Coordinates of C-alpha atoms and ligand atoms in Angstrom, one line a residue:
M1 CA 11.2 -1.4 21.4
V2 CA 9.3 -3.9 19.2
Y3 CA 8.2 -2.3 16.0
M4 CA 5.3 -4.2 14.3
D5 CA 3.8 -1.5 12.1
Y6 CA 5.7 -2.0 8.9
N7 CA 2.6 -1.5 6.8
A8 CA 2.4 2.1 8.2
T9 CA 6.0 2.8 7.4
T10 CA 9.4 1.1 7.4
P11 CA 12.7 2.4 8.7
C12 CA 15.0 3.7 6.0
D13 CA 17.7 1.2 5.2
K14 CA 21.1 2.5 6.3
R15 CA 22.5 1.7 2.8
V16 CA 19.7 3.9 1.4
V17 CA 20.6 6.8 3.7
D18 CA 24.3 6.5 2.8
E19 CA 23.4 6.7 -0.9
M20 CA 21.2 9.7 -0.3
V21 CA 23.4 11.9 1.9
P22 CA 25.8 13.3 -0.8
Y23 CA 22.8 14.6 -2.7
F24 CA 21.8 17.1 0.0
S25 CA 24.9 19.3 0.2
E26 CA 27.6 18.0 -2.2
Q27 CA 25.8 16.8 -5.3
F28 CA 23.1 19.4 -4.9
G29 CA 22.7 20.4 -8.5
N30 CA 19.3 21.0 -10.1
P31 CA 18.9 18.2 -12.7
S32 CA 17.5 20.8 -15.1
S33 CA 20.6 22.9 -15.2
I34 CA 23.3 22.3 -17.8
Y35 CA 26.6 22.2 -15.9
R36 CA 28.4 19.1 -14.7
L37 CA 27.1 19.3 -11.1
A38 CA 23.5 19.3 -12.4
R39 CA 24.3 16.5 -15.0
D40 CA 25.5 14.3 -12.1
A41 CA 22.2 14.9 -10.3
K42 CA 20.3 14.1 -13.5
K43 CA 22.3 10.9 -13.9
A44 CA 21.5 9.8 -10.4
V45 CA 17.8 10.4 -11.0
E46 CA 17.9 8.3 -14.2
K47 CA 19.8 5.5 -12.4
A48 CA 17.1 5.4 -9.8
R49 CA 14.5 5.3 -12.6
E50 CA 16.3 2.3 -14.1
N51 CA 16.3 0.5 -10.7
L52 CA 12.6 1.0 -10.3
A53 CA 12.0 -0.2 -13.9
K54 CA 13.9 -3.3 -13.0
L55 CA 11.8 -3.9 -9.9
L56 CA 8.6 -3.5 -11.9
D57 CA 9.8 -5.1 -15.1
C58 CA 9.1 -2.1 -17.3
K59 CA 11.0 0.5 -19.3
P60 CA 12.6 3.4 -17.4
E61 CA 10.6 5.9 -19.5
E62 CA 7.4 4.4 -18.1
V63 CA 8.4 5.4 -14.5
F64 CA 7.4 8.9 -13.2
F65 CA 8.5 10.1 -9.8
T66 CA 5.9 11.6 -7.5
S67 CA 5.9 13.0 -3.9
C68 CA 4.3 9.8 -2.5
G69 CA 1.9 6.9 -3.1
T70 CA -1.0 9.2 -2.5
E71 CA 0.0 11.5 -5.3
A72 CA 0.5 8.6 -7.7
D73 CA -3.0 7.4 -6.9
N74 CA -4.5 10.9 -7.3
W75 CA -2.7 11.4 -10.6
A76 CA -3.7 8.0 -12.1
I77 CA -7.4 8.5 -11.2
I78 CA -7.9 12.3 -11.7
G79 CA -5.6 12.4 -14.7
T80 CA -7.6 9.6 -16.4
A81 CA -10.9 11.2 -15.4
F82 CA -10.1 14.6 -16.7
G83 CA -8.2 13.4 -19.8
M84 CA -10.9 11.0 -20.9
R85 CA -14.1 12.9 -19.9
E86 CA -15.2 13.0 -23.5
K87 CA -15.2 9.2 -23.6
G88 CA -17.0 8.7 -20.3
R89 CA -17.3 9.6 -16.7
H90 CA -17.7 6.2 -15.0
I91 CA -14.9 4.7 -12.8
I92 CA -14.9 1.4 -11.0
T93 CA -13.0 0.8 -7.8
S94 CA -13.3 -1.4 -4.7
S95 CA -14.9 -0.7 -1.3
I96 CA -11.6 -1.5 0.5
E97 CA -9.2 0.8 -1.2
H98 CA -6.9 3.1 0.7
H99 CA -8.3 6.6 1.3
A100 CA -5.8 7.9 -1.3
V101 CA -8.1 6.2 -3.9
L102 CA -11.4 6.4 -2.1
H103 CA -11.3 10.1 -1.2
T104 CA -10.1 10.9 -4.8
C105 CA -13.1 9.1 -6.1
K106 CA -15.4 11.0 -3.7
F107 CA -13.9 14.2 -5.1
L108 CA -14.6 13.1 -8.6
E109 CA -18.2 12.3 -7.6
K110 CA -18.6 15.9 -6.6
M111 CA -17.2 16.8 -10.1
G112 CA -20.0 14.9 -11.8
Y113 CA -18.3 11.5 -12.2
E114 CA -20.0 8.2 -11.3
I115 CA -18.1 5.7 -9.2
T116 CA -19.0 2.1 -8.7
Y117 CA -17.5 0.7 -5.4
L118 CA -17.2 -3.1 -5.9
P119 CA -18.1 -5.3 -2.9
V120 CA -15.6 -7.8 -1.5
D121 CA -16.1 -11.2 0.1
R122 CA -15.5 -11.9 3.8
Y123 CA -11.8 -12.3 3.0
G124 CA -11.6 -9.0 1.1
I125 CA -11.4 -10.4 -2.4
V126 CA -13.2 -8.4 -5.1
D127 CA -16.3 -10.0 -6.7
I128 CA -15.1 -10.7 -10.2
E129 CA -18.6 -11.4 -11.6
I130 CA -19.9 -8.0 -10.3
L131 CA -16.8 -6.4 -11.8
K132 CA -17.6 -7.9 -15.2
K133 CA -21.2 -6.7 -15.0
S134 CA -20.2 -3.2 -13.8
I135 CA -18.1 -2.3 -16.8
R136 CA -20.1 -0.1 -19.1
K137 CA -19.6 1.8 -22.4
D138 CA -18.7 4.9 -20.5
T139 CA -16.3 3.3 -18.1
I140 CA -12.9 4.9 -18.4
L141 CA -10.9 3.3 -15.6
V142 CA -10.9 0.4 -13.1
S143 CA -8.7 0.9 -10.1
I144 CA -8.2 -2.0 -7.7
M145 CA -5.5 -2.3 -5.1
A146 CA -3.0 -5.1 -5.3
A147 CA -3.0 -5.9 -1.6
N148 CA -4.9 -4.3 1.3
N149 CA -2.9 -2.3 3.8
E150 CA -5.1 -3.3 6.8
I151 CA -5.8 -7.0 6.3
G152 CA -3.2 -7.9 3.7
T153 CA -5.5 -9.6 1.3
I154 CA -4.0 -10.0 -2.2
Q155 CA -6.3 -9.5 -5.2
P156 CA -6.3 -11.6 -8.3
I157 CA -4.7 -8.7 -10.2
K158 CA -3.8 -10.6 -13.4
E159 CA -7.3 -11.9 -13.8
I160 CA -8.8 -8.5 -13.1
A161 CA -6.4 -6.8 -15.5
Q162 CA -7.3 -9.2 -18.3
I163 CA -11.1 -8.7 -17.8
V164 CA -10.7 -5.0 -17.8
K165 CA -8.4 -5.0 -20.9
E166 CA -10.8 -7.2 -22.9
K167 CA -13.4 -4.4 -22.4
G168 CA -10.9 -1.8 -23.7
V169 CA -10.8 0.0 -20.3
L170 CA -7.7 1.3 -18.5
F171 CA -6.6 -0.5 -15.4
H172 CA -4.7 1.0 -12.5
T173 CA -3.5 -0.7 -9.3
D174 CA -2.4 0.8 -6.0
A175 CA 0.5 -1.6 -5.3
V176 CA 1.9 0.5 -2.5
Q177 CA 1.8 -2.5 -0.1
V178 CA 3.1 -5.0 -2.6
V179 CA 6.0 -3.4 -4.4
G180 CA 9.2 -4.3 -2.6
K181 CA 7.5 -7.2 -0.7
L182 CA 6.7 -9.5 -3.6
P183 CA 8.0 -9.7 -7.2
F184 CA 5.5 -7.8 -9.3
S185 CA 5.9 -7.6 -13.0
V186 CA 3.7 -5.0 -14.7
K187 CA 4.3 -6.7 -18.0
Q188 CA 3.2 -10.2 -16.9
L189 CA 0.2 -8.8 -15.1
G190 CA -0.8 -6.6 -18.0
L191 CA -1.2 -3.3 -16.1
D192 CA -1.7 0.2 -17.5
M193 CA -0.8 2.1 -14.3
L194 CA 0.6 1.3 -10.9
S195 CA 1.3 3.4 -7.8
L196 CA 4.1 2.7 -5.3
S197 CA 5.7 4.4 -2.4
G198 CA 9.3 4.5 -1.1
H199 CA 8.7 4.4 2.6
K200 CA 6.9 1.1 2.5
F201 CA 10.0 -0.8 1.4
Y202 CA 12.8 0.8 3.4
G203 CA 13.2 3.9 1.3
P204 CA 12.6 7.5 2.4
K205 CA 9.2 9.1 3.0
G206 CA 7.9 11.7 0.6
V207 CA 8.8 9.9 -2.6
G208 CA 6.8 7.6 -4.8
A209 CA 6.2 6.7 -8.4
L210 CA 3.6 6.1 -11.0
Y211 CA 4.2 3.5 -13.7
V212 CA 2.4 4.5 -16.9
K213 CA 2.5 2.0 -19.7
K214 CA 3.9 3.4 -23.0
G215 CA 1.0 4.5 -25.1
V216 CA -1.4 5.3 -22.2
K217 CA -2.1 9.0 -22.6
L218 CA -2.2 10.3 -19.1
I219 CA -2.5 14.1 -18.7
P220 CA -0.1 15.9 -16.3
F221 CA -1.2 16.3 -12.8
I222 CA 1.1 19.1 -11.6
Y223 CA 1.8 21.9 -14.1
G224 CA 5.0 24.0 -14.3
G225 CA 8.4 23.1 -15.6
G226 CA 9.3 20.4 -18.0
Q227 CA 10.4 17.8 -15.4
E228 CA 9.5 14.1 -15.7
R229 CA 9.1 14.4 -19.5
K230 CA 6.6 17.3 -19.0
K231 CA 4.2 15.1 -17.1
R232 CA 5.0 16.0 -13.5
A233 CA 6.4 19.5 -12.9
G234 CA 8.5 20.5 -10.0
T235 CA 12.2 20.3 -9.2
E236 CA 13.0 16.7 -8.5
N237 CA 13.5 15.4 -4.9
V238 CA 16.9 14.2 -6.0
A239 CA 18.0 12.7 -2.7
G240 CA 14.6 11.1 -2.2
I241 CA 14.7 9.7 -5.7
V242 CA 18.2 8.3 -5.2
G243 CA 16.9 6.8 -2.0
I244 CA 13.9 5.0 -3.6
G245 CA 16.2 3.8 -6.4
K246 CA 18.6 2.3 -3.8
A247 CA 15.6 0.7 -1.9
A248 CA 14.4 -0.8 -5.2
E249 CA 17.9 -2.2 -5.9
I250 CA 18.0 -3.8 -2.4
A251 CA 14.5 -5.1 -2.7
I252 CA 15.3 -6.9 -6.0
S253 CA 18.1 -8.9 -4.4
E254 CA 16.7 -9.3 -0.9
M255 CA 12.9 -9.4 -0.9
T256 CA 12.5 -13.1 -1.5
E257 CA 14.8 -14.0 1.3
E258 CA 13.1 -11.5 3.6
G259 CA 9.7 -13.0 2.9
E260 CA 11.0 -16.4 3.8
K261 CA 12.2 -15.0 7.1
I262 CA 9.2 -12.9 7.9
R263 CA 6.4 -15.4 7.0
P264 CA 7.2 -18.0 9.7
L265 CA 7.5 -15.2 12.3
R266 CA 4.0 -13.9 11.3
D267 CA 2.6 -17.5 11.4
K268 CA 4.1 -18.2 14.8
L269 CA 2.6 -14.9 16.1
E270 CA -0.8 -15.8 14.6
E271 CA -0.8 -19.4 16.0
G272 CA 0.4 -18.2 19.4
I273 CA -2.3 -15.6 19.6
K274 CA -5.0 -18.1 18.6
Q275 CA -3.8 -20.4 21.3
K276 CA -3.4 -17.9 24.1
I277 CA -6.4 -15.6 23.5
P278 CA -9.9 -17.0 23.3
E279 CA -12.6 -15.5 21.1
I280 CA -10.6 -13.8 18.4
I281 CA -11.2 -13.6 14.7
I282 CA -8.5 -13.3 12.1
N283 CA -9.3 -10.8 9.3
G284 CA -8.1 -11.2 5.7
H285 CA -7.6 -14.2 3.5
P286 CA -6.0 -17.3 5.1
E287 CA -3.5 -17.8 2.2
K288 CA -3.8 -14.9 -0.3
R289 CA -2.4 -12.5 2.2
L290 CA 0.8 -10.5 2.5
Y291 CA 3.3 -12.6 4.4
N292 CA 3.9 -9.9 7.0
T293 CA 0.4 -8.9 7.9
L294 CA -1.8 -10.1 10.8
N295 CA -5.1 -8.4 11.5
L296 CA -7.4 -9.7 14.2
C297 CA -10.4 -8.7 16.4
I298 CA -10.3 -9.4 20.0
R299 CA -13.9 -9.6 21.3
A300 CA -15.0 -7.1 24.0
V301 CA -11.7 -5.1 23.9
E302 CA -11.2 -1.7 22.4
G303 CA -8.4 -1.7 19.7
E304 CA -7.2 1.7 20.8
A305 CA -6.9 0.6 24.4
I306 CA -4.8 -2.4 23.3
L307 CA -2.5 0.0 21.4
L308 CA -2.0 2.1 24.5
H309 CA -1.1 -0.9 26.6
L310 CA 1.2 -2.3 23.9
D311 CA 2.9 1.1 23.6
F312 CA 3.4 1.1 27.4
E313 CA 5.3 -2.2 26.8
G314 CA 7.3 -0.7 24.0
I315 CA 5.4 -2.4 21.2
C316 CA 4.3 -0.4 18.2
A317 CA 1.2 -1.6 16.3
S318 CA -1.9 -0.2 14.7
S319 CA -5.6 -0.7 15.0
G320 CA -6.4 0.0 11.4
S321 CA -4.6 1.9 8.7
A322 CA -2.2 4.6 9.9
C323 CA -4.3 7.2 8.4
T324 CA -7.6 6.3 10.2
S325 CA -6.0 5.7 13.6
G326 CA -7.0 8.4 15.9
S327 CA -10.5 8.8 14.4
L328 CA -13.5 7.0 15.9
E329 CA -14.8 5.9 12.5
P330 CA -14.7 2.1 12.2
S331 CA -12.4 0.8 9.5
H332 CA -14.2 0.8 6.1
V333 CA -12.2 -2.3 5.3
L334 CA -13.5 -4.3 8.2
V335 CA -17.1 -3.0 7.5
A336 CA -16.7 -4.1 3.9
I337 CA -15.6 -7.7 4.8
G338 CA -18.6 -7.9 7.1
V339 CA -17.0 -7.9 10.5
P340 CA -19.9 -7.7 13.0
D341 CA -20.6 -4.3 14.5
I342 CA -19.6 -5.5 18.0
L343 CA -16.1 -6.3 16.8
L344 CA -15.5 -3.3 14.6
H345 CA -13.6 -1.3 17.3
S346 CA -11.7 -4.4 18.5
S347 CA -9.2 -4.7 15.8
L348 CA -5.4 -4.9 16.0
R349 CA -3.0 -4.9 13.1
L350 CA 0.5 -6.3 13.6
S351 CA 2.6 -5.9 10.5
L352 CA 6.1 -7.4 10.5
G353 CA 9.3 -6.5 8.6
K354 CA 12.9 -7.3 8.1
H355 CA 14.1 -6.3 11.5
N356 CA 11.7 -8.4 13.5
T357 CA 13.1 -11.4 15.4
E358 CA 11.7 -14.5 17.3
D359 CA 12.3 -12.5 20.5
D360 CA 9.9 -9.8 19.2
V361 CA 7.2 -12.4 18.5
D362 CA 7.8 -13.9 21.9
K363 CA 7.5 -10.5 23.6
V364 CA 4.1 -9.8 21.9
L365 CA 2.9 -13.3 22.8
E366 CA 4.0 -12.7 26.4
V367 CA 2.2 -9.4 26.9
L368 CA -0.8 -9.4 24.6
P369 CA -2.8 -12.1 26.3
G370 CA -2.5 -10.4 29.6
I371 CA -3.5 -7.0 28.1
A372 CA -6.6 -8.7 26.5
E373 CA -7.6 -10.4 29.8
K374 CA -7.2 -7.2 31.8
L375 CA -9.2 -5.1 29.4
R376 CA -11.9 -7.8 29.1
K377 CA -12.3 -7.9 32.9
M378 CA -13.2 -4.2 32.7
S379 CA -15.5 -4.6 29.7
P380 CA -19.3 -4.6 30.1
F381 CA -19.5 -6.8 27.0
W382 CA -17.2 -9.6 28.2
G383 CA -19.2 -12.6 29.5
K384 CA -22.2 -11.5 27.5
K385 CA -23.0 -12.8 24.0
Ligands
PLP401 N1 -2.0 3.1 -0.8 C1 -1.9 2.2 0.2 C2 -2.4 0.8 0.0 C3 -1.2 2.5 1.4 O1 -1.1 1.6 2.3 C4 -0.7 3.8 1.5 C5 -0.1 4.2 2.8 O2 -0.4 3.7 3.9 C6 -0.9 4.7 0.5 C7 -1.6 4.3 -0.7 C8 -0.3 6.1 0.6 O3 1.0 6.1 0.4 P1 1.9 7.4 0.9 O4 2.0 7.3 2.4 O5 3.2 7.3 0.2 O6 1.2 8.6 0.4

C-alpha cells in the first residue's frame, strides 16, 4: 500500500502507542482522585502538557486539552463570541477555513452574529488590505488558519496577528496542519489562541488542544467538573493525552529532519506529474506551501474516479479535504482560489508523510498518468476546450 493522505490523518507512531498502552489498564486512575494511582495519571497529563508547551513555545498552563482540533476551533470561536457579546458581535475569518471553523461561524450567524469571510488570492493567501478594512469597533475575533489542509498554502500569520493586535482584537489560528510539521512559536507569532490536533502529527485520534494566552478570558465550552482548570470539563482522555504529549516530544526532535526528507519527495512527485500528464494545474502557493502537500486538477477527469483507480492500485489519496470527500459539493477552497468550474471536480490531493519513500513516488508516477489517460479517453470533455 502507498499512503499519501497524511493531511487527512497520520499513523500513530509506535513510540506513541507504547507510551499510551499502560494508561488503559494499569495506570488507569482518574486524575481527579487523590490516591497514588490517580496522582500518577495526573502527573502523566501534566508531563504531556509540558511537552505541548515546549512544541508551541508557551507556558504549560496556557495549554488546554480537547477531544480534537474541531472542538478546539469551536471553543475558541464560540467561547469568544458568547463571552464578548457585550463588546461586539462581529467576527472575521477567511473563505478557505476548515469546516470546523466555517460551520461554527455559520452557527453563530444563526445566533445573530455577523461574520466577514475574507477573500483569498489565486494561491490562497488572505488579502491583508481587505482584512485591515474589515476590522470594526464591534469586531471581537479574527480567526485565520495557519496552513490550508487542501492546498497547503501557508498564511502570513505573524503579519496578520500584528495587524489584529494593533486594533485590540483577539486573534485565533487553526494550526492543525502546521503543528508538528513546522516550528511554530505562539510567542514569536503573537497569537492569542491556537488549535491543534494529535492525529495530524503521528499522535492518536480523538485528542487535540487549544492554546489560550495567559490573560485572554475565554469562557468554558463544556460544563461539568473542574478539569482543565475549570475551563474544559470531562474526565481527561489520559491515554490520548499521554499520546499527544509523546507525539509532541518526537516532533520537537524530528520534524525538521522529516521536512528535509519529505519536501524533495513531494517536489519529485510534482515535477514527474507535470512532465507525464499534460493539461494539469497545481493548486496552492508555489513556495509558501506545506512541504508535504500537492494539490492538482487534471482536466477532463473526475477526481473521485481517479481516487477509485488509485485505490485499486493500493494508493490512498484524497480529492479534497477528508471531510468533504464523498459529497458532490465542489471544494470551497478551490472555488475561493478561483479554479474554473470545469476543473472543480478534477482535483487530487497527495499529501506525504514520514513513511513515504522514493519507491512510493515512483509507483504513483508509474500508475497515475495511465489512469488519467484512460479516464480522459472516456470523457466527453477531453479534446474539447
Ligand atoms: N482544521 C484543519 C485545518 C484540519 O485539517 C482538520 C482536520 O482535517 C481539523 C481542523 C479538524 O481536526 P480534527 O480531525 O482533530 O477534529
